[in-house]
Structure formats: C-alpha cells, structure tokens
Amino acid sequence: MHAVMGIVNVTPDSFSDGGAFLDPRAAVAHGYRLVAEGAAILDVGGESTRPGAQPVDEQTELRRVLPVLEELAETGAQISIDTSKASVARAAIERGATLLNDVTGLRRSPEMAALAAEHGCELCIMHSIGDPRTMQDDPRYDDVVDEVRAFLEDRLAFAVDAGVPQERILLDPGIGFGKTVDHNLQLLQRLDEIVAIGCRVLIGTSRKSFLGTIAGREVSDRLGGTIATNVLALERGASVFRVHDVAPVVDALAVAAATLAGRWRPTTTT
Ligand code: HH2
C-alpha cells in the first residue's frame, strides 16, 4: 500500500510556495484541500530547509505550526511534523501529530527517537549532510547510494535502540539535501537498495531543482518531473510520496500501482 503525503509549508521562504500559507487560515484551508485531493498524511513545517535557508528559532517555528496542527488533526489525515527540534516535535504531538519527520536524520536532536518511542509515534529518518546553508556546496561521495544506505542503517539502529519499533520507522534518502543532480538520479535509480534495508521508504522529489535542471523548467512548472520520479520510486518499492500537487500524483500512483499489479479493483468505502 502506498500513501501520498501533502506538504503544508507554514513559512515565508520555502523554495516553491514560500509565503503562500504563512497565514494560519490559508495553511489550514490548504491542508483540507490536500486531504480532499487524496492525501493520507499532511506534513506541516515551520522552517524552510531549502538550500541556503536561514534557521529559525524555536519560538518562531512553534508560533507558525501550532495553530495549524490542531485544526488539521480534524481532517482525519495522519499529521506529520516536519522539524529537527525535539521541543517542536513534543508540542506537535500534544496537538495530534503522530509522525515525526526529521530531515537531519536525528543528528540535530537525537532525543527525537526517545520521544517517538515514548508516544508511539512514527519516525521518518532522512539523510542529509551539513545544514541547509551549506549542504549544496560541492557535495561529494565515493558511492552516494552506499553512503546514504550506511547512514540510514546506522540511524535506524540508533532509533530501534531508543525503543522505536522498526515498523514505525520510515527511511528517506533525502533527495536534494547535499546531492548533485547525478546523486539524486543514482539514488532514485537504485532506490531498491534503500528499500532492501527493510523499512518503508519515503521519497520527496516534488518540484525540486534537479527536475528543473533536466527539463529546463521553473519551480512552478515541474509537475511532469515530479510525477515521473514518484512513479519510478513506486516501482522500486517506495511507500510514501511527499508532494505539493496531491491530486495529479494520487491519480498517477493509482494507475501506476494498478499497472504494476496487472489488475484493478474499486476501493469499497463501507
Ligand atoms: N524535502 C523538503 C522538506 N522536508 N522531508 C522529507 N522527509 N523528505 C524530503 O525530501 C523533504 C522533507 C523540502 O521541500 P519543501 O518542504 O517543499 O521546501 P522547504 O524546505 O523550502 O520548505
């Protein structure tokens, strides 16, 4: 089973929709729209992690996300908090978040693992290097897939040791986080090697710059590349798809999944 995670960026500076949903009412309305379009999970974030982004302090991040979280918990979708601060994650859990999405892979706040264990939350561990200010400064790997896999295995062992059951852990190769265009493509081409670790895999390619580089498209015009990469990631075993444009990706993945299975059955809702 696959699930689409809709992105709710409550930020002034996100790379593709910065400022559009900084107003809590706009963010809540956007979240409801994404659920209506088929998102099973909403990922709420109050700090941009785009290359070059400036960090925000805890109070600012809390002020942005807290009013939005409580209302979006009413949508019935699973609520994910996109943060690397354990204090923000803790406050989000109190307002209904059940998935902690940490783009630093527990490097910034290792206590995030114990927090997930304590509250029975799911945990997404993503690979990244450095921090958003510097991560795109000439990233180098001998073999990007081997190194990302080793990092994720290490962080997975740490989280399991802290008490999070492996079934509640999602792994993410961190497309665009300290990666060149070719690094991103190798990670997608060999995504089955990340899936082989044995956890569900989350993939986030939506509107990212490597799609623009390949297709020659601005950030507002990268849906085709987003769909192509998500469909291929599905074929290679990814389970959760983090996107801005939920409706077209839900359709693309439904058709791709039915095609891979060679059969389709209508979903019953009774
Ligand atoms: N990408 C972004 C943010 N959070 N989390 C996971 N697990 N995987 C990703 O690939 C990922 C993520 C960046 O995208 P976006 O939220 O649209 O931009 P910004 O960081 O500028 O707010």
XYZ file of N, CA and C and ligand atoms in Angstrom:
832
model
N 0.836 -1.201 0.000
C 0.000 0.000 0.000
C 0.879 1.264 0.000
N 0.496 2.210 -0.856
C 1.260 3.456 -0.839
C 0.387 4.596 -0.310
N 1.020 5.655 0.145
C 0.289 6.805 0.678
C 0.925 8.091 0.170
N 0.059 9.068 -0.088
C 0.558 10.375 -0.515
C 0.544 11.325 0.677
N 1.680 11.988 0.873
C 1.845 12.969 1.957
C 1.797 14.360 1.339
N 0.802 15.154 1.709
C 0.681 16.512 1.184
C 1.484 17.492 2.034
N 2.116 18.450 1.374
C 3.019 19.383 2.060
C 2.277 20.652 2.463
N 2.376 21.003 3.751
C 1.810 22.270 4.246
C 2.962 23.076 4.841
N 3.506 23.994 4.049
C 4.640 24.813 4.490
C 4.145 26.118 5.083
N 4.240 26.236 6.421
C 3.812 27.475 7.086
C 5.063 28.343 7.250
N 5.559 28.813 6.129
C 6.853 29.525 6.104
C 6.778 30.695 5.123
N 7.651 31.695 5.314
C 7.694 32.779 4.324
C 8.654 32.472 3.180
N 9.495 31.428 3.305
C 10.644 31.293 2.410
C 10.861 29.897 1.831
N 9.825 29.031 1.845
C 10.013 27.715 1.220
C 10.288 27.880 -0.268
N 11.002 26.909 -0.853
C 11.526 27.150 -2.204
C 10.446 27.245 -3.267
N 9.288 26.590 -3.076
C 8.303 26.633 -4.165
C 7.008 27.339 -3.787
N 6.713 27.434 -2.499
C 5.436 28.043 -2.105
C 5.609 28.970 -0.900
N 6.832 29.477 -0.727
C 7.114 30.345 0.423
C 6.143 31.509 0.502
N 5.555 31.711 1.681
C 4.651 32.837 1.897
C 3.208 32.547 1.561
N 2.942 31.531 0.745
C 1.561 31.289 0.303
C 0.667 30.834 1.456
N 1.273 30.132 2.440
C 0.461 29.570 3.527
C 0.996 29.967 4.903
N 1.616 31.139 4.975
C 2.144 31.608 6.266
C 0.996 31.986 7.191
N -0.079 32.505 6.600
C -1.271 32.816 7.380
C -1.919 31.493 7.812
N -2.161 31.305 9.121
C -2.674 30.005 9.577
C -3.971 29.598 8.871
N -4.851 30.573 8.584
C -6.121 30.200 7.923
C -5.855 29.658 6.523
N -4.901 30.270 5.826
C -4.557 29.787 4.480
C -3.936 28.394 4.566
N -3.103 28.171 5.587
C -2.456 26.857 5.745
C -3.503 25.785 6.042
N -4.455 26.105 6.920
C -5.486 25.122 7.278
C -6.349 24.810 6.052
N -6.751 25.851 5.330
C -7.579 25.637 4.133
C -6.823 24.786 3.111
N -5.517 25.047 2.985
C -4.700 24.274 2.048
C -4.647 22.808 2.478
N -4.463 22.574 3.777
C -4.424 21.196 4.285
C -5.725 20.462 3.998
N -6.845 21.123 4.237
C -8.153 20.492 3.944
C -8.261 20.155 2.458
N -7.767 21.072 1.625
C -7.846 20.833 0.171
C -7.006 19.602 -0.205
N -5.827 19.494 0.386
C -4.947 18.365 0.051
C -5.562 17.040 0.490
N -6.249 17.045 1.634
C -6.911 15.811 2.087
C -8.048 15.459 1.127
N -8.811 16.478 0.713
C -9.895 16.226 -0.255
C -9.337 15.657 -1.560
N -8.113 16.035 -1.892
C -7.483 15.542 -3.131
C -6.890 14.140 -2.975
N -6.869 13.628 -1.730
C -6.398 12.252 -1.550
C -5.159 12.074 -0.688
N -4.701 13.142 -0.023
C -3.536 12.975 0.862
C -3.950 12.199 2.112
N -3.204 11.150 2.430
C -3.479 10.377 3.652
C -2.706 10.952 4.832
N -1.666 11.714 4.509
C -0.800 12.310 5.534
C -0.607 13.780 5.166
N -0.565 14.652 6.181
C -0.205 16.056 5.953
C 1.097 16.334 6.696
N 2.079 16.886 5.990
C 3.378 17.183 6.596
C 3.454 18.687 6.831
N 3.394 19.084 8.102
C 3.342 20.506 8.454
C 4.727 20.965 8.901
N 5.227 22.024 8.253
C 6.566 22.505 8.588
C 6.594 24.009 8.775
N 7.392 24.472 9.736
C 7.508 25.908 10.013
C 8.915 26.430 9.802
N 9.772 25.618 9.182
C 11.140 26.071 8.899
C 11.550 25.561 7.530
N 11.884 26.461 6.628
C 12.328 26.027 5.303
C 13.685 25.340 5.417
N 13.865 24.294 4.617
C 15.154 23.599 4.580
C 15.742 23.681 3.180
N 15.243 24.638 2.374
C 15.791 24.774 1.023
C 17.265 25.170 1.131
N 18.051 24.871 0.085
C 19.459 25.254 0.124
C 19.602 26.746 0.390
N 20.439 27.087 1.370
C 20.683 28.490 1.695
C 19.732 29.071 2.717
N 18.707 28.306 3.141
C 17.717 28.839 4.086
C 18.360 29.162 5.428
N 17.890 30.247 6.042
C 18.361 30.619 7.374
C 17.560 29.843 8.410
N 18.205 29.361 9.470
C 17.446 28.643 10.501
C 16.490 29.571 11.227
N 15.409 29.023 11.759
C 14.500 29.840 12.577
C 14.546 29.335 14.022
N 14.255 30.246 14.954
C 14.321 29.822 16.353
C 13.048 29.063 16.732
N 13.141 28.414 17.886
C 12.057 27.536 18.332
C 10.721 28.278 18.468
N 10.771 29.482 19.056
C 9.528 30.222 19.274
C 8.835 30.554 17.955
N 9.630 30.955 16.969
C 9.052 31.302 15.655
C 8.425 30.059 15.026
N 9.134 28.955 15.098
C 8.621 27.717 14.489
C 7.321 27.285 15.181
N 7.311 27.378 16.520
C 6.098 26.994 17.259
C 4.937 27.903 16.903
N 5.217 29.201 16.827
C 4.152 30.176 16.517
C 3.530 29.877 15.145
N 4.356 29.427 14.227
C 3.834 29.126 12.881
C 3.003 27.847 12.858
N 3.507 26.790 13.470
C 2.855 25.487 13.242
C 1.745 25.141 14.228
N 1.852 25.613 15.475
C 0.886 25.129 16.475
C -0.572 25.418 16.123
N -0.919 26.640 15.715
C -2.339 26.888 15.416
C -2.854 26.040 14.257
N -1.969 25.662 13.378
C -2.364 24.914 12.180
C -2.558 23.429 12.505
N -1.678 22.911 13.361
C -1.699 21.474 13.660
C -3.027 21.018 14.231
N -3.487 21.759 15.250
C -4.687 21.314 15.941
C -5.866 21.213 14.975
N -5.989 22.196 14.120
C -7.125 22.203 13.185
C -6.985 21.102 12.142
N -5.762 20.864 11.695
C -5.593 19.850 10.653
C -5.765 18.441 11.207
N -5.591 18.270 12.510
C -5.830 16.954 13.111
C -7.286 16.544 12.887
N -8.168 17.540 12.723
C -9.604 17.275 12.491
C -9.900 16.733 11.092
N -8.941 16.820 10.188
C -9.203 16.365 8.808
C -9.314 14.846 8.721
N -8.760 14.157 9.730
C -8.749 12.693 9.669
C -7.471 12.156 9.040
N -6.683 13.031 8.415
C -5.392 12.578 7.868
C -4.402 12.407 9.007
N -3.391 11.572 8.766
C -2.312 11.492 9.753
C -1.526 12.803 9.700
N -1.136 13.318 10.862
C -0.394 14.576 10.893
C 1.081 14.305 11.182
N 1.908 14.848 10.290
C 3.355 14.735 10.417
C 3.905 16.120 10.732
N 4.887 16.179 11.625
C 5.544 17.459 11.893
C 6.948 17.411 11.294
N 7.212 18.358 10.400
C 8.497 18.435 9.707
C 9.395 19.361 10.522
N 10.169 18.784 11.419
C 11.028 19.603 12.278
C 12.263 18.817 12.677
N 13.321 19.547 12.998
C 14.504 18.872 13.530
C 14.679 19.199 15.015
N 13.697 19.905 15.587
C 13.793 20.274 17.010
C 12.859 19.392 17.843
N 13.419 18.699 18.829
C 12.600 17.809 19.660
C 11.530 18.599 20.417
N 11.842 19.841 20.804
C 10.863 20.641 21.551
C 9.637 20.939 20.682
N 9.851 21.211 19.398
C 8.734 21.470 18.478
C 7.959 20.171 18.254
N 8.683 19.074 18.122
C 8.018 17.777 17.923
C 7.132 17.449 19.128
N 7.648 17.719 20.327
C 6.870 17.411 21.538
C 5.557 18.213 21.559
N 5.647 19.494 21.257
C 4.442 20.342 21.247
C 3.482 19.885 20.145
N 4.036 19.435 19.039
C 3.188 18.977 17.928
C 2.457 17.688 18.304
N 3.131 16.819 19.020
C 2.492 15.564 19.455
C 1.280 15.893 20.327
N 1.442 16.886 21.198
C 0.318 17.281 22.066
C -0.867 17.787 21.253
N -0.610 18.228 20.031
C -1.690 18.729 19.169
C -2.041 17.743 18.057
N -1.684 16.494 18.242
C -2.198 15.463 17.332
C -1.230 14.882 16.329
N 0.017 15.361 16.290
C 0.960 14.784 15.328
C 1.355 13.378 15.769
N 1.406 12.458 14.805
C 1.786 11.073 15.124
C 2.952 10.593 14.250
N 3.490 11.508 13.457
C 4.682 11.190 12.656
C 5.675 12.335 12.814
N 6.911 11.997 13.189
C 7.966 13.000 13.346
C 8.897 12.876 12.136
N 8.972 13.951 11.360
C 9.755 13.949 10.121
C 10.989 14.824 10.310
N 12.131 14.170 10.456
C 13.351 14.893 10.804
C 14.356 14.843 9.656
N 14.530 15.982 8.980
C 15.430 15.994 7.814
C 16.905 15.897 8.203
N 17.218 15.986 9.485
C 18.630 15.837 9.880
C 18.951 14.383 10.253
N 17.962 13.499 10.156
C 18.216 12.093 10.499
C 18.690 11.921 11.927
N 18.054 12.646 12.851
C 18.349 12.557 14.294
C 19.744 13.080 14.639
N 20.359 13.842 13.726
C 21.678 14.402 14.042
C 21.546 15.628 14.928
N 20.494 16.433 14.680
C 20.364 17.664 15.455
C 19.800 17.408 16.852
N 18.739 16.588 16.923
C 18.117 16.285 18.222
C 17.964 14.771 18.350
N 19.017 14.088 18.813
C 18.931 12.621 18.934
C 17.770 12.196 19.833
N 17.367 13.083 20.754
C 16.281 12.740 21.689
C 14.932 12.590 20.981
N 14.876 12.957 19.706
C 13.653 12.776 18.916
C 13.255 11.285 18.875
N 14.233 10.398 18.888
C 13.937 8.958 18.827
C 13.220 8.514 20.104
N 13.744 8.919 21.254
C 13.107 8.536 22.532
C 11.707 9.134 22.616
N 11.553 10.334 22.073
C 10.241 10.996 22.071
C 9.234 10.186 21.249
N 9.651 9.744 20.086
C 8.772 8.915 19.244
C 8.423 7.623 19.979
N 9.417 7.023 20.634
C 9.183 5.765 21.358
C 8.176 5.988 22.479
N 8.373 7.062 23.234
C 7.514 7.356 24.397
C 6.050 7.530 23.981
N 5.827 8.159 22.831
C 4.454 8.484 22.428
C 3.897 7.550 21.356
N 4.636 6.513 20.995
C 4.148 5.573 19.987
C 4.024 6.204 18.612
N 4.846 7.222 18.346
C 4.772 7.907 17.045
C 5.593 7.165 15.995
N 5.286 7.460 14.732
C 6.150 7.034 13.644
C 7.271 8.063 13.508
N 8.358 7.620 12.880
C 9.534 8.488 12.775
C 10.080 8.362 11.358
N 10.264 9.504 10.693
C 10.919 9.479 9.382
C 12.348 9.968 9.543
N 13.284 9.112 9.179
C 14.713 9.449 9.283
C 15.223 9.725 7.876
N 15.662 10.963 7.644
C 16.127 11.346 6.302
C 17.627 11.559 6.291
N 18.252 11.234 5.171
C 19.680 11.508 5.007
C 19.885 12.940 4.534
N 20.833 13.626 5.155
C 21.271 14.942 4.665
C 22.702 15.107 5.137
N 23.403 16.071 4.554
C 24.737 16.360 5.075
C 24.806 17.838 5.425
N 25.592 18.164 6.447
C 25.729 19.553 6.863
C 24.378 20.122 7.254
N 24.163 21.401 6.931
C 22.860 22.017 7.170
C 22.449 22.769 5.912
N 21.180 23.220 5.860
C 20.697 23.810 4.606
C 21.558 24.961 4.074
N 22.258 25.676 4.977
C 23.062 26.806 4.495
C 24.227 26.349 3.615
N 24.754 25.172 3.918
C 25.992 24.749 3.244
C 25.872 23.448 2.450
N 24.735 22.762 2.550
C 24.676 21.385 2.046
C 24.913 21.242 0.541
N 24.642 22.310 -0.227
C 24.828 22.179 -1.680
C 26.203 22.689 -2.136
N 27.102 22.985 -1.168
C 28.451 23.432 -1.531
C 29.300 22.223 -1.894
N 29.278 21.846 -3.153
C 30.134 20.782 -3.669
C 30.040 19.459 -2.894
N 28.823 18.873 -2.796
C 28.723 17.597 -2.085
C 29.452 16.480 -2.839
N 30.154 15.627 -2.113
C 30.922 14.529 -2.740
C 30.701 13.220 -2.004
N 30.627 12.154 -2.767
C 30.524 10.795 -2.210
C 31.366 9.886 -3.088
N 31.887 8.794 -2.514
C 32.521 7.777 -3.366
C 31.420 7.037 -4.116
N 30.408 6.584 -3.341
C 29.226 5.949 -3.930
C 28.045 6.445 -3.117
N 27.267 7.340 -3.709
C 26.217 8.014 -2.930
C 25.218 7.013 -2.343
N 24.864 5.990 -3.109
C 23.838 5.048 -2.617
C 24.384 4.252 -1.426
N 25.628 3.778 -1.546
C 26.224 3.023 -0.434
C 26.328 3.893 0.815
N 26.716 5.163 0.636
C 26.914 6.024 1.805
C 25.593 6.418 2.449
N 24.583 6.690 1.629
C 23.259 7.022 2.179
C 22.686 5.792 2.888
N 22.867 4.644 2.286
C 22.362 3.415 2.902
C 23.043 3.171 4.258
N 24.359 3.338 4.317
C 25.083 3.109 5.577
C 24.614 4.097 6.651
N 24.411 5.356 6.256
C 23.920 6.363 7.202
C 22.548 5.959 7.742
N 21.655 5.566 6.838
C 20.284 5.226 7.265
C 20.283 3.982 8.153
N 21.129 3.021 7.837
C 21.216 1.812 8.681
C 21.697 2.168 10.087
N 22.670 3.055 10.154
C 23.202 3.474 11.457
C 22.132 4.197 12.285
N 21.416 5.112 11.622
C 20.384 5.890 12.334
C 19.186 5.011 12.715
N 18.890 4.045 11.852
C 17.818 3.092 12.154
C 18.170 2.295 13.413
N 19.413 1.813 13.489
C 19.833 1.032 14.662
C 19.722 1.896 15.920
N 20.110 3.167 15.789
C 20.025 4.084 16.931
C 18.568 4.252 17.383
N 17.661 4.440 16.425
C 16.248 4.660 16.771
C 15.620 3.401 17.372
N 15.964 2.251 16.823
C 15.423 0.988 17.359
C 15.939 0.793 18.786
N 17.200 1.129 18.991
C 17.811 1.043 20.324
C 17.110 1.959 21.325
N 16.616 3.085 20.823
C 15.908 4.046 21.686
C 14.464 3.615 21.931
N 14.051 2.507 21.298
C 12.725 1.965 21.600
C 11.671 2.146 20.524
N 12.049 2.648 19.337
C 11.048 2.790 18.264
C 11.020 1.487 17.462
N 9.861 0.813 17.389
C 9.815 -0.421 16.601
C 10.108 -0.135 15.120
N 10.806 -1.059 14.484
C 11.209 -0.831 13.086
C 10.005 -0.560 12.179
N 8.851 -1.189 12.487
C 7.656 -0.969 11.635
C 7.190 0.485 11.688
N 7.595 1.210 12.726
C 7.154 2.614 12.819
C 8.180 3.573 12.234
N 9.209 3.032 11.593
C 10.265 3.904 11.069
C 10.215 3.946 9.545
N 10.280 5.168 9.018
C 10.371 5.388 7.576
C 11.763 5.907 7.269
N 12.340 5.454 6.170
C 13.659 5.941 5.765
C 13.531 6.747 4.479
N 14.362 7.783 4.356
C 14.261 8.699 3.217
C 15.678 9.061 2.766
N 16.003 8.851 1.477
C 17.361 9.171 1.017
C 17.639 10.673 0.944
N 16.631 11.519 1.112
C 16.876 12.963 1.173
C 17.257 13.569 -0.164
N 16.356 13.429 -1.125
C 16.605 13.980 -2.471
C 16.796 15.512 -2.351
N 17.926 15.987 -2.908
C 18.196 17.427 -2.896
C 18.911 17.950 -1.664
N 19.139 17.087 -0.689
C 19.803 17.541 0.542
C 21.276 17.130 0.521
N 22.129 18.010 -0.017
C 23.545 17.683 -0.123
C 23.777 16.693 -1.256
N 23.129 16.921 -2.397
C 23.232 15.990 -3.532
C 23.308 16.801 -4.832
N 24.136 16.359 -5.760
C 24.121 16.930 -7.105
C 22.966 16.300 -7.888
N 22.760 16.784 -9.112
C 21.723 16.191 -9.969
C 21.985 14.688 -10.122
N 23.235 14.314 -10.403
C 23.543 12.883 -10.604
C 23.375 12.076 -9.314
N 23.725 12.666 -8.175
C 23.500 11.941 -6.912
C 22.007 11.625 -6.747
N 21.155 12.618 -7.017
C 19.707 12.381 -6.904
C 19.259 11.270 -7.851
N 19.781 11.307 -9.065
C 19.365 10.298 -10.062
C 19.846 8.903 -9.682
N 21.057 8.814 -9.134
C 21.544 7.487 -8.705
C 20.707 6.945 -7.550
N 20.333 7.830 -6.636
C 19.509 7.375 -5.501
C 18.150 6.879 -5.981
N 17.589 7.552 -6.966
C 16.298 7.104 -7.497
C 16.461 5.834 -8.326
N 17.501 5.792 -9.134
C 17.731 4.595 -9.969
C 17.913 3.357 -9.100
N 18.631 3.514 -7.989
C 18.952 2.349 -7.134
C 18.165 2.399 -5.819
N 16.957 2.936 -5.880
C 16.164 3.072 -4.650
C 15.874 1.715 -4.009
N 15.822 0.662 -4.830
C 15.582 -0.688 -4.280
C 16.636 -1.047 -3.221
N 17.831 -0.479 -3.319
C 18.872 -0.787 -2.328
C 18.572 -0.127 -0.976
N 17.844 0.972 -1.005
C 17.408 1.614 0.254
C 16.199 0.846 0.803
N 15.304 0.445 -0.102
C 14.132 -0.348 0.315
C 14.594 -1.656 0.971
N 15.708 -2.209 0.475
C 16.208 -3.505 0.986
C 16.626 -3.441 2.455
N 16.803 -2.236 3.001
C 17.143 -2.128 4.435
C 16.025 -2.764 5.267
N 14.786 -2.660 4.770
C 13.696 -3.357 5.466
C 12.683 -2.452 6.135
N 12.743 -1.148 5.860
C 11.726 -0.216 6.379
C 10.929 0.327 5.205
N 9.775 0.918 5.503
C 9.084 1.663 4.458
C 9.962 2.857 4.055
N 9.899 3.216 2.780
C 10.716 4.329 2.279
C 9.824 5.485 1.853
N 10.216 6.682 2.289
C 9.521 7.915 1.908
C 10.399 8.633 0.889
N 9.750 9.204 -0.132
C 10.532 9.885 -1.167
C 9.975 11.293 -1.390
N 10.877 12.265 -1.490
C 10.451 13.661 -1.674
C 11.185 14.303 -2.829
N 10.570 14.265 -4.006
C 11.195 14.902 -5.183
C 10.433 16.154 -5.608
N 9.286 16.412 -4.988
C 8.332 17.376 -5.516
C 8.942 18.747 -5.850
N 8.840 19.115 -7.120
C 9.264 20.428 -7.644
C 10.747 20.735 -7.427
N 11.556 19.747 -7.064
C 12.940 20.060 -6.688
C 13.805 20.446 -7.881
N 14.940 21.085 -7.588
C 15.684 21.778 -8.637
C 16.273 20.827 -9.682
N 16.594 19.581 -9.317
C 17.164 18.683 -10.340
C 16.156 18.421 -11.452
N 14.856 18.468 -11.109
C 13.819 18.285 -12.142
C 13.830 19.475 -13.103
N 14.054 20.664 -12.522
C 14.132 21.870 -13.352
C 15.366 21.863 -14.233
N 16.473 21.357 -13.688
C 17.717 21.303 -14.462
C 17.537 20.385 -15.672
N 16.943 19.211 -15.439
C 16.810 18.229 -16.528
C 15.817 18.710 -17.584
N 14.664 19.198 -17.131
C 13.599 19.534 -18.087
C 13.632 21.001 -18.519
N 14.473 21.797 -17.876
C 14.513 23.223 -18.205
C 13.241 23.936 -17.780
N 12.776 23.616 -16.583
C 11.511 24.184 -16.097
C 11.696 24.964 -14.802
N 10.919 26.054 -14.685
C 10.886 26.823 -13.440
C 10.173 26.007 -12.369
N 10.323 26.490 -11.135
C 9.784 25.735 -9.995
C 8.264 25.541 -10.079
N 7.577 26.477 -10.726
C 6.119 26.375 -10.823
C 5.681 25.381 -11.898
N 6.625 24.812 -12.616
C 6.280 24.023 -13.803
C 7.018 22.674 -13.821
N 7.068 22.029 -12.656
C 7.834 20.782 -12.550
C 6.971 19.564 -12.210
N 5.666 19.667 -12.525
C 4.771 18.565 -12.174
C 5.106 17.298 -12.964
N 5.459 17.472 -14.242
C 5.785 16.301 -15.064
C 6.953 15.523 -14.466
N 7.994 16.236 -14.086
C 9.158 15.581 -13.477
C 8.823 14.988 -12.123
N 7.971 15.675 -11.377
C 7.554 15.160 -10.071
C 6.829 13.824 -10.244
N 5.930 13.768 -11.208
C 5.167 12.536 -11.430
C 6.094 11.409 -11.906
N 6.978 11.729 -12.853
C 7.881 10.682 -13.378
C 8.685 10.048 -12.249
N 9.246 10.875 -11.397
C 10.118 10.338 -10.337
C 9.305 9.586 -9.285
N 8.107 10.045 -8.985
C 7.300 9.336 -7.983
C 6.827 7.980 -8.505
N 6.451 7.937 -9.771
C 6.018 6.650 -10.354
C 7.184 5.653 -10.358
N 8.379 6.121 -10.736
C 9.528 5.213 -10.749
C 9.900 4.780 -9.327
N 9.743 5.692 -8.376
C 10.039 5.329 -6.979
C 9.042 4.279 -6.485
N 7.785 4.402 -6.917
C 6.785 3.377 -6.555
C 7.221 2.016 -7.095
N 7.627 2.024 -8.349
C 8.032 0.768 -8.995
C 9.220 0.135 -8.276
N 10.075 0.976 -7.682
C 11.254 0.472 -6.968
C 10.969 0.190 -5.499
N 9.706 0.381 -5.052
C 9.351 -0.064 -3.706
C 9.101 1.008 -2.669
N 9.115 2.300 -3.070
C 8.817 3.350 -2.087
C 7.357 3.259 -1.647
N 7.067 3.730 -0.439
C 5.715 3.606 0.135
C 5.009 4.935 0.332
N 5.774 5.988 0.665
C 5.153 7.286 0.971
C 5.762 8.337 0.052
N 4.896 9.197 -0.513
C 5.281 10.137 -1.559
C 4.928 11.545 -1.093
N 5.968 12.346 -0.823
C 5.769 13.686 -0.251
C 5.710 14.695 -1.394
N 4.506 15.294 -1.602
C 4.323 16.178 -2.761
C 3.497 17.424 -2.430
N 3.698 18.454 -3.264
C 2.878 19.662 -3.176
C 1.561 19.477 -3.934
N 1.629 18.828 -5.107
C 0.469 18.730 -6.010
C -0.178 17.361 -5.816
N -1.075 17.276 -4.857
C -1.566 15.968 -4.433
C -2.429 15.297 -5.505
N -3.431 15.991 -6.044
C -4.411 15.328 -6.926
C -3.757 14.600 -8.107
N -2.896 15.257 -8.886
C -2.325 14.536 -10.037
C -1.408 13.390 -9.630
N -0.729 13.526 -8.500
C 0.172 12.443 -8.076
C -0.636 11.255 -7.552
N -1.753 11.521 -6.868
C -2.638 10.425 -6.423
C -3.095 9.628 -7.643
N -3.536 10.321 -8.682
C -4.001 9.633 -9.903
C -2.866 8.832 -10.542
N -1.714 9.483 -10.685
C -0.584 8.821 -11.356
C -0.188 7.557 -10.597
N -0.139 7.644 -9.276
C 0.285 6.479 -8.489
C -0.774 5.379 -8.508
N -2.057 5.762 -8.519
C -3.116 4.746 -8.572
C -3.013 3.953 -9.878
N -2.817 4.670 -10.972
C -2.720 3.999 -12.276
C -1.425 3.180 -12.357
N -0.338 3.753 -11.848
C 0.941 3.033 -11.877
C 0.858 1.762 -11.034
N 0.243 1.852 -9.847
C 0.147 0.676 -8.962
C -0.712 -0.406 -9.606
N -1.827 0.002 -10.222
C -2.700 -0.980 -10.882
C -1.971 -1.630 -12.058
N -1.182 -0.833 -12.760
C -0.433 -1.368 -13.904
C 0.628 -2.366 -13.439
N 1.320 -2.011 -12.358
C 2.341 -2.931 -11.831
C 1.704 -4.238 -11.377
N 0.482 -4.120 -10.806
C -0.209 -5.329 -10.332
C -0.859 -6.084 -11.478
N -1.119 -5.405 -12.600
C -1.821 -6.030 -13.716
C -3.288 -6.264 -13.429
N -3.810 -5.557 -12.429
C -5.246 -5.690 -12.123
C -5.680 -4.475 -11.304
N -6.997 -4.260 -11.287
C -7.537 -3.142 -10.512
C -8.861 -3.543 -9.910
N -9.087 -3.201 -8.678
C -10.387 -3.410 -8.025
C -10.808 -2.084 -7.434
N -12.105 -1.696 -7.604
C -12.542 -0.454 -6.980
C -12.413 -0.551 -5.469
N -12.062 0.554 -4.808
C -11.973 0.533 -3.344
C -13.368 0.679 -2.763
N -13.697 -0.163 -1.772
C -15.015 -0.060 -1.131
C -14.878 0.825 0.101
N -15.899 1.620 0.325
C -15.793 2.576 1.437
C -16.762 2.251 2.574
N -17.460 1.106 2.485
C -18.382 0.777 3.573
C -17.662 0.109 4.739
N 12.047 17.855 1.471
C 11.790 19.084 1.968
C 11.354 19.245 3.300
N 11.153 18.171 4.091
N 11.177 15.829 4.414
C 11.428 14.599 3.944
N 11.233 13.520 4.729
N 11.873 14.390 2.653
C 12.098 15.426 1.794
O 12.542 15.179 0.647
C 11.854 16.762 2.275
C 11.390 16.925 3.608
C 11.968 20.290 1.088
O 10.773 20.613 0.412
P 9.759 21.790 0.827
O 9.154 21.494 2.165
O 8.776 21.996 -0.253
O 10.651 23.076 0.871
P 11.249 23.954 2.054
O 12.207 23.097 2.815
O 11.898 25.107 1.335
O 10.107 24.387 2.954
